[in-house]
PDB file of C-alpha atoms in Angstrom:
ATOM      1  CA  ASP X  13       8.427 -41.844  22.033  1.00 81.00           C
ATOM      2  CA  SER X  14       8.556 -40.179  26.122  1.00 83.00           C
ATOM      3  CA  GLY X  15       9.161 -36.862  24.175  1.00 91.00           C
ATOM      4  CA  VAL X  16      11.776 -37.005  26.655  1.00 95.00           C
ATOM      5  CA  THR X  17      14.849 -36.511  24.324  1.00 96.00           C
ATOM      6  CA  GLN X  18      18.226 -37.756  25.328  1.00 97.00           C
ATOM      7  CA  THR X  19      21.165 -36.936  22.699  1.00 97.00           C
ATOM      8  CA  PRO X  20      23.592 -38.788  21.831  1.00 97.00           C
ATOM      9  CA  LYS X  21      22.498 -42.369  22.584  1.00 96.00           C
ATOM     10  CA  HIS X  22      25.908 -43.753  22.330  1.00 96.00           C
ATOM     11  CA  LEU X  23      29.296 -42.012  23.743  1.00 97.00           C
ATOM     12  CA  ILE X  24      32.557 -43.863  23.530  1.00 98.00           C
ATOM     13  CA  THR X  25      35.788 -41.624  25.308  1.00 97.00           C
ATOM     14  CA  ALA X  26      38.810 -42.155  26.795  1.00 98.00           C
ATOM     15  CA  THR X  27      39.957 -41.340  29.813  1.00 98.00           C
ATOM     16  CA  GLY X  28      40.212 -37.654  30.817  1.00 98.00           C
ATOM     17  CA  GLN X  29      37.893 -36.443  27.715  1.00 98.00           C
ATOM     18  CA  ARG X  30      35.105 -33.989  29.008  1.00 98.00           C
ATOM     19  CA  VAL X  31      31.674 -34.852  27.305  1.00 98.00           C
ATOM     20  CA  THR X  32      28.385 -33.036  26.768  1.00 98.00           C
ATOM     21  CA  LEU X  33      25.107 -34.692  27.296  1.00 98.00           C
ATOM     22  CA  ARG X  34      21.835 -33.521  26.288  1.00 98.00           C
ATOM     23  CA  CYS X  35      18.132 -33.385  27.028  1.00 98.00           C
ATOM     24  CA  SER X  36      15.365 -31.870  26.276  1.00 98.00           C
ATOM     25  CA  PRO X  37      12.187 -32.337  28.973  1.00 96.00           C
ATOM     26  CA  ARG X  38       8.604 -33.201  27.090  1.00 94.00           C
ATOM     27  CA  SER X  39       6.438 -29.776  26.020  1.00 92.00           C
ATOM     28  CA  GLY X  40       5.662 -27.793  29.072  1.00 89.00           C
ATOM     29  CA  ASP X  41       7.732 -29.753  31.345  1.00 92.00           C
ATOM     30  CA  LEU X  42       9.657 -27.586  33.652  1.00 91.00           C
ATOM     31  CA  SER X  43      11.469 -30.104  35.999  1.00 91.00           C
ATOM     32  CA  VAL X  44      14.397 -32.066  34.404  1.00 94.00           C
ATOM     33  CA  TYR X  45      16.417 -34.541  36.981  1.00 94.00           C
ATOM     34  CA  TRP X  46      19.616 -36.214  36.133  1.00 96.00           C
ATOM     35  CA  TYR X  47      20.053 -39.936  36.783  1.00 96.00           C
ATOM     36  CA  GLN X  48      23.135 -42.627  36.628  1.00 96.00           C
ATOM     37  CA  GLN X  49      22.573 -46.222  35.915  1.00 95.00           C
ATOM     38  CA  SER X  50      25.639 -48.598  36.210  1.00 92.00           C
ATOM     39  CA  LEU X  51      25.438 -52.149  37.552  1.00 86.00           C
ATOM     40  CA  ASP X  52      27.218 -51.914  40.805  1.00 85.00           C
ATOM     41  CA  GLN X  53      25.587 -48.730  42.067  1.00 86.00           C
ATOM     42  CA  GLY X  54      21.771 -48.578  40.006  1.00 89.00           C
ATOM     43  CA  LEU X  55      20.053 -45.652  39.626  1.00 92.00           C
ATOM     44  CA  GLN X  56      21.401 -42.455  41.991  1.00 93.00           C
ATOM     45  CA  PHE X  57      19.899 -39.435  41.828  1.00 92.00           C
ATOM     46  CA  LEU X  58      22.162 -37.023  40.264  1.00 95.00           C
ATOM     47  CA  ILE X  59      20.415 -33.590  40.091  1.00 94.00           C
ATOM     48  CA  GLN X  60      17.441 -31.558  39.469  1.00 92.00           C
ATOM     49  CA  TYR X  61      17.045 -28.315  37.467  1.00 93.00           C
ATOM     50  CA  TYR X  62      13.160 -26.241  38.056  1.00 91.00           C
ATOM     51  CA  ASN X  63      12.984 -23.329  35.595  1.00 92.00           C
ATOM     52  CA  GLY X  64      17.001 -23.395  34.912  1.00 93.00           C
ATOM     53  CA  GLU X  65      17.098 -23.224  38.646  1.00 94.00           C
ATOM     54  CA  GLU X  66      19.334 -25.989  40.356  1.00 93.00           C
ATOM     55  CA  ARG X  67      16.928 -27.387  42.622  1.00 89.00           C
ATOM     56  CA  ALA X  68      18.309 -30.499  44.550  1.00 89.00           C
ATOM     57  CA  LYS X  69      21.206 -32.457  44.059  1.00 91.00           C
ATOM     58  CA  GLY X  70      22.892 -35.839  44.703  1.00 90.00           C
ATOM     59  CA  ASN X  71      25.533 -38.140  45.100  1.00 83.00           C
ATOM     60  CA  ILE X  72      27.325 -35.902  42.065  1.00 93.00           C
ATOM     61  CA  LEU X  73      30.942 -36.250  41.536  1.00 95.00           C
ATOM     62  CA  GLU X  74      32.301 -32.181  41.556  1.00 96.00           C
ATOM     63  CA  ARG X  75      34.118 -33.428  37.915  1.00 97.00           C
ATOM     64  CA  PHE X  76      30.174 -33.138  36.516  1.00 97.00           C
ATOM     65  CA  SER X  77      27.703 -29.837  36.540  1.00 97.00           C
ATOM     66  CA  ALA X  78      24.583 -29.000  34.975  1.00 97.00           C
ATOM     67  CA  GLN X  79      22.440 -26.472  33.818  1.00 97.00           C
ATOM     68  CA  GLN X  80      18.958 -26.359  32.081  1.00 97.00           C
ATOM     69  CA  PHE X  81      18.916 -23.274  30.379  1.00 97.00           C
ATOM     70  CA  PRO X  82      15.814 -20.391  29.102  1.00 96.00           C
ATOM     71  CA  ASP X  83      14.243 -22.989  27.239  1.00 95.00           C
ATOM     72  CA  LEU X  84      14.087 -25.594  29.636  1.00 96.00           C
ATOM     73  CA  HIS X  85      16.489 -28.189  27.695  1.00 97.00           C
ATOM     74  CA  SER X  86      19.548 -29.153  29.922  1.00 98.00           C
ATOM     75  CA  GLU X  87      22.966 -30.374  29.258  1.00 98.00           C
ATOM     76  CA  LEU X  88      25.338 -32.801  32.376  1.00 98.00           C
ATOM     77  CA  ASN X  89      29.194 -32.160  31.527  1.00 98.00           C
ATOM     78  CA  LEU X  90      31.226 -34.751  32.946  1.00 98.00           C
ATOM     79  CA  SER X  91      35.223 -33.780  32.462  1.00 97.00           C
ATOM     80  CA  SER X  92      38.499 -35.591  33.160  1.00 97.00           C
ATOM     81  CA  LEU X  93      36.390 -39.113  32.911  1.00 98.00           C
ATOM     82  CA  GLU X  94      36.806 -42.490  34.196  1.00 97.00           C
ATOM     83  CA  LEU X  95      36.460 -46.092  33.870  1.00 96.00           C
ATOM     84  CA  GLY X  96      34.146 -45.841  36.959  1.00 95.00           C
ATOM     85  CA  ASP X  97      32.225 -43.093  34.473  1.00 96.00           C
ATOM     86  CA  SER X  98      30.792 -45.752  32.469  1.00 97.00           C
ATOM     87  CA  ALA X  99      26.776 -46.122  32.760  1.00 96.00           C
ATOM     88  CA  LEU X 100      24.066 -44.723  31.484  1.00 96.00           C
ATOM     89  CA  TYR X 101      22.739 -41.420  31.776  1.00 97.00           C
ATOM     90  CA  PHE X 102      19.128 -41.143  31.942  1.00 96.00           C
ATOM     91  CA  CYS X 103      17.422 -37.476  31.781  1.00 96.00           C
ATOM     92  CA  ALA X 104      13.662 -37.244  33.401  1.00 94.00           C
ATOM     93  CA  SER X 105      11.614 -34.444  33.275  1.00 93.00           C
ATOM     94  CA  SER X 106       7.945 -33.771  35.736  1.00 90.00           C
ATOM     95  CA  LEU X 107       5.504 -30.588  34.824  1.00 84.00           C
ATOM     96  CA  VAL X 108       6.378 -29.154  38.154  1.00 76.00           C
ATOM     97  CA  GLY X 109       8.903 -28.939  40.604  1.00 60.00           C
ATOM     98  CA  GLN X 110       7.903 -32.071  42.501  1.00 64.00           C
ATOM     99  CA  GLY X 111       9.077 -35.650  41.855  1.00 66.00           C
ATOM    100  CA  ASN X 112       5.233 -36.790  43.684  1.00 70.00           C
ATOM    101  CA  TYR X 113       3.979 -37.455  40.189  1.00 74.00           C
ATOM    102  CA  GLY X 114       6.384 -39.050  38.651  1.00 80.00           C
ATOM    103  CA  TYR X 115       8.934 -38.216  35.879  1.00 87.00           C
ATOM    104  CA  THR X 116       9.186 -38.977  32.225  1.00 91.00           C
ATOM    105  CA  PHE X 117      12.155 -40.578  31.030  1.00 93.00           C
ATOM    106  CA  GLY X 118      14.146 -40.324  28.155  1.00 95.00           C
ATOM    107  CA  SER X 119      16.065 -43.587  26.989  1.00 94.00           C
ATOM    108  CA  GLY X 120      19.170 -42.000  27.915  1.00 95.00           C
ATOM    109  CA  THR X 121      22.340 -41.605  26.588  1.00 97.00           C
ATOM    110  CA  ARG X 122      25.194 -45.348  27.494  1.00 96.00           C
ATOM    111  CA  LEU X 123      28.452 -43.329  28.041  1.00 97.00           C
ATOM    112  CA  THR X 124      31.557 -45.796  27.455  1.00 97.00           C
ATOM    113  CA  VAL X 125      34.901 -44.733  28.910  1.00 97.00           C
ATOM    114  CA  VAL X 126      37.984 -46.333  27.240  1.00 97.00           C
TER     115      VAL X 126
ATOM    116  CA  ALA C  26      15.658 -40.768  54.632  1.00 77.00           C
ATOM    117  CA  GLN C  27      12.611 -41.904  52.667  1.00 84.00           C
ATOM    118  CA  SER C  28      13.987 -45.005  51.209  1.00 89.00           C
ATOM    119  CA  VAL C  29      12.295 -48.394  49.349  1.00 93.00           C
ATOM    120  CA  THR C  30      13.838 -52.681  49.286  1.00 96.00           C
ATOM    121  CA  GLN C  31      13.117 -54.917  46.152  1.00 96.00           C
ATOM    122  CA  LEU C  32      13.539 -58.332  47.770  1.00 94.00           C
ATOM    123  CA  GLY C  33      14.781 -60.382  44.890  1.00 93.00           C
ATOM    124  CA  SER C  34      17.356 -59.062  42.089  1.00 94.00           C
ATOM    125  CA  HIS C  35      15.684 -61.957  39.849  1.00 97.00           C
ATOM    126  CA  VAL C  36      12.269 -63.278  39.829  1.00 97.00           C
ATOM    127  CA  SER C  37      11.995 -66.407  36.762  1.00 97.00           C
ATOM    128  CA  VAL C  38       7.550 -67.102  36.340  1.00 97.00           C
ATOM    129  CA  SER C  39       6.205 -69.721  33.855  1.00 97.00           C
ATOM    130  CA  GLU C  40       4.186 -67.677  31.458  1.00 97.00           C
ATOM    131  CA  GLY C  41       0.746 -67.332  32.774  1.00 97.00           C
ATOM    132  CA  ALA C  42       1.605 -67.989  36.300  1.00 98.00           C
ATOM    133  CA  LEU C  43       1.620 -65.178  38.550  1.00 98.00           C
ATOM    134  CA  VAL C  44       3.679 -62.094  38.960  1.00 98.00           C
ATOM    135  CA  LEU C  45       4.834 -60.852  42.386  1.00 98.00           C
ATOM    136  CA  LEU C  46       7.988 -58.825  42.614  1.00 98.00           C
ATOM    137  CA  ARG C  47       8.221 -56.826  46.012  1.00 98.00           C
ATOM    138  CA  CYS C  48       8.847 -53.871  47.917  1.00 97.00           C
ATOM    139  CA  ASN C  49       9.291 -52.424  51.110  1.00 96.00           C
ATOM    140  CA  TYR C  50       9.251 -49.029  51.548  1.00 94.00           C
ATOM    141  CA  SER C  51      10.981 -47.088  54.841  1.00 90.00           C
ATOM    142  CA  SER C  52       9.575 -43.368  55.295  1.00 82.00           C
ATOM    143  CA  SER C  53       8.716 -41.623  57.995  1.00 76.00           C
ATOM    144  CA  VAL C  54       5.953 -39.247  55.921  1.00 76.00           C
ATOM    145  CA  PRO C  55       2.865 -41.049  53.865  1.00 77.00           C
ATOM    146  CA  PRO C  56       5.038 -42.022  51.227  1.00 84.00           C
ATOM    147  CA  TYR C  57       4.375 -41.413  47.319  1.00 89.00           C
ATOM    148  CA  LEU C  58       4.596 -44.659  45.649  1.00 92.00           C
ATOM    149  CA  PHE C  59       5.927 -45.983  42.069  1.00 94.00           C
ATOM    150  CA  TRP C  60       6.963 -48.512  39.763  1.00 96.00           C
ATOM    151  CA  TYR C  61       8.813 -48.374  36.112  1.00 96.00           C
ATOM    152  CA  VAL C  62       9.676 -50.736  34.196  1.00 97.00           C
ATOM    153  CA  GLN C  63      12.393 -50.369  32.078  1.00 95.00           C
ATOM    154  CA  TYR C  64      12.794 -52.796  28.751  1.00 93.00           C
ATOM    155  CA  PRO C  65      15.905 -54.094  27.539  1.00 87.00           C
ATOM    156  CA  ASN C  66      17.626 -51.120  25.766  1.00 81.00           C
ATOM    157  CA  GLN C  67      15.570 -48.797  26.900  1.00 86.00           C
ATOM    158  CA  GLY C  68      14.151 -45.734  29.556  1.00 89.00           C
ATOM    159  CA  LEU C  69      12.075 -46.293  32.439  1.00 93.00           C
ATOM    160  CA  GLN C  70       8.072 -46.753  32.248  1.00 93.00           C
ATOM    161  CA  LEU C  71       5.487 -45.707  34.473  1.00 92.00           C
ATOM    162  CA  LEU C  72       3.658 -47.949  35.413  1.00 95.00           C
ATOM    163  CA  LEU C  73       2.191 -47.327  38.780  1.00 94.00           C
ATOM    164  CA  LYS C  74       2.086 -45.084  41.066  1.00 91.00           C
ATOM    165  CA  TYR C  75       0.516 -44.255  44.881  1.00 91.00           C
ATOM    166  CA  THR C  76      -0.475 -41.053  45.843  1.00 82.00           C
ATOM    167  CA  SER C  77      -2.676 -42.161  48.794  1.00 76.00           C
ATOM    168  CA  ALA C  78      -5.326 -41.741  46.846  1.00 74.00           C
ATOM    169  CA  ALA C  79      -6.850 -45.200  46.550  1.00 84.00           C
ATOM    170  CA  THR C  80      -4.813 -48.635  48.101  1.00 89.00           C
ATOM    171  CA  LEU C  81      -5.202 -50.840  45.059  1.00 94.00           C
ATOM    172  CA  VAL C  82      -3.790 -48.975  41.820  1.00 94.00           C
ATOM    173  CA  LYS C  83      -3.554 -50.027  38.830  1.00 95.00           C
ATOM    174  CA  GLY C  84      -1.613 -49.595  35.658  1.00 94.00           C
ATOM    175  CA  ILE C  85      -0.853 -50.279  32.280  1.00 94.00           C
ATOM    176  CA  ASN C  86      -0.071 -53.950  30.954  1.00 93.00           C
ATOM    177  CA  GLY C  87      -2.567 -55.713  33.480  1.00 96.00           C
ATOM    178  CA  PHE C  88       0.164 -54.905  36.282  1.00 97.00           C
ATOM    179  CA  GLU C  89      -1.519 -53.245  39.936  1.00 97.00           C
ATOM    180  CA  ALA C  90      -0.072 -52.509  43.563  1.00 97.00           C
ATOM    181  CA  GLU C  91      -0.870 -52.368  47.131  1.00 95.00           C
ATOM    182  CA  PHE C  92      -0.041 -50.463  49.400  1.00 94.00           C
ATOM    183  CA  LYS C  93      -0.362 -51.623  53.204  1.00 93.00           C
ATOM    184  CA  LYS C  94       0.550 -49.207  55.064  1.00 90.00           C
ATOM    185  CA  SER C  95       0.739 -52.038  58.091  1.00 91.00           C
ATOM    186  CA  GLU C  96       3.261 -53.799  56.439  1.00 93.00           C
ATOM    187  CA  THR C  97       5.691 -51.374  54.732  1.00 93.00           C
ATOM    188  CA  SER C  98       4.609 -52.536  51.423  1.00 95.00           C
ATOM    189  CA  PHE C  99       3.931 -51.694  47.293  1.00 96.00           C
ATOM    190  CA  HIS C 100       4.334 -55.191  46.384  1.00 97.00           C
ATOM    191  CA  LEU C 101       3.599 -54.899  42.043  1.00 98.00           C
ATOM    192  CA  THR C 102       1.468 -58.502  40.908  1.00 98.00           C
ATOM    193  CA  LYS C 103       0.414 -59.310  37.343  1.00 98.00           C
ATOM    194  CA  PRO C 104      -2.531 -62.531  36.861  1.00 97.00           C
ATOM    195  CA  SER C 105      -0.656 -64.068  34.000  1.00 97.00           C
ATOM    196  CA  ALA C 106       2.293 -63.526  32.978  1.00 97.00           C
ATOM    197  CA  HIS C 107       3.220 -63.326  28.855  1.00 97.00           C
ATOM    198  CA  MET C 108       6.179 -63.196  27.391  1.00 96.00           C
ATOM    199  CA  SER C 109       6.200 -59.558  26.926  1.00 95.00           C
ATOM    200  CA  ASP C 110       6.945 -58.790  30.490  1.00 97.00           C
ATOM    201  CA  ALA C 111      10.479 -59.505  30.172  1.00 97.00           C
ATOM    202  CA  ALA C 112      12.016 -56.865  31.596  1.00 97.00           C
ATOM    203  CA  GLU C 113      13.268 -54.846  34.837  1.00 97.00           C
ATOM    204  CA  TYR C 114      11.160 -53.602  37.294  1.00 98.00           C
ATOM    205  CA  PHE C 115      12.196 -50.428  39.721  1.00 97.00           C
ATOM    206  CA  CYS C 116      10.168 -49.587  42.915  1.00 96.00           C
ATOM    207  CA  ALA C 117      10.411 -46.089  44.414  1.00 93.00           C
ATOM    208  CA  VAL C 118       9.837 -43.656  46.480  1.00 90.00           C
ATOM    209  CA  VAL C 119       9.829 -40.327  46.567  1.00 84.00           C
ATOM    210  CA  GLY C 120      12.503 -39.412  48.642  1.00 72.00           C
ATOM    211  CA  GLY C 121      14.258 -35.693  50.675  1.00 66.00           C
ATOM    212  CA  SER C 122      14.363 -32.814  47.634  1.00 64.00           C
ATOM    213  CA  GLU C 123      10.996 -34.183  46.231  1.00 68.00           C
ATOM    214  CA  LYS C 124      13.454 -36.794  44.156  1.00 80.00           C
ATOM    215  CA  LEU C 125      12.786 -39.664  43.383  1.00 87.00           C
ATOM    216  CA  VAL C 126      14.681 -42.831  45.244  1.00 89.00           C
ATOM    217  CA  PHE C 127      15.464 -45.945  43.184  1.00 93.00           C
ATOM    218  CA  GLY C 128      15.310 -49.387  44.483  1.00 94.00           C
ATOM    219  CA  LYS C 129      18.580 -52.227  43.359  1.00 94.00           C
ATOM    220  CA  GLY C 130      15.634 -53.618  40.510  1.00 96.00           C
ATOM    221  CA  THR C 131      14.137 -56.809  40.324  1.00 97.00           C
ATOM    222  CA  LYS C 132      14.516 -58.632  37.090  1.00 97.00           C
ATOM    223  CA  LEU C 133      11.569 -60.433  35.796  1.00 97.00           C
ATOM    224  CA  THR C 134      12.169 -64.039  33.412  1.00 97.00           C
ATOM    225  CA  VAL C 135       8.636 -65.578  31.743  1.00 97.00           C
ATOM    226  CA  ASN C 136       9.398 -68.808  30.733  1.00 96.00           C
ATOM    227  CA  PRO C 137       7.854 -70.104  27.671  1.00 94.00           C
TER     228      PRO C 137
END
C-alpha cells in the first residue's frame, strides 16, 4: 500500500457520460498530480494541485477538470466521455510542490468508455 | 524542454542474466532523474532517483543506475534477473513546472 488511495478501481460508463475519480494523497503530502496512461500516448501529465491551488497544467482536455479540497483530497472530473478517454488514470502525491524528489503513485482507476 | 527516451520497448533476459534498460535524457539544466516500475494491474513504484549527489544510485530490489552526463544517460541495471523482475519500467525526468516527464516504458520479460 503506497498510501495514495484512488477510487474507484474500475469504472465502466457510456459515451457522453460524466464521471468523477477520487484521490486521497499520502498523509502529509500537499501536492497531487494526475496522469493518464494509455497504450498509444503512454503516461501523460494532466494537472497538478498544491495545497488546494492549481500549480501546473499539462495535456488536459477542456472536458476534464480537477480540484483539490481543503482536506487535500482531489477529484478529477471527466465529462462528455469519448471512447478515446478509456485509459488508466493515476493520481500521485508528494510532500512539496516539486517533483524533484519523486512522487508516490496510487494504484489507478481503470476507465472504460463503451 | 526536458525529456527522456527509453531505447527498446521490450527487453527479454534469462533468469540470472544481467538486466540493462536504457534511458537517455535531454535537459537544459542539471536533471533530476527517476526509474519507476509498474507491475501488472498496479501503480508505479519508485525504484531509484538521481538528484545530483552520487552518480551511481542504488535502488530497491537490487537495481542501480549510473548517471553519465557525457552520454546524457541514466541506464538501469541489475546483475542477476529474477522472475519477479518481470514488469514495465519507466524512466522519468523532472520537466518544466516541476512535473515528471516519463519515457514510453520498457517491458521486461524474464525467461526461466
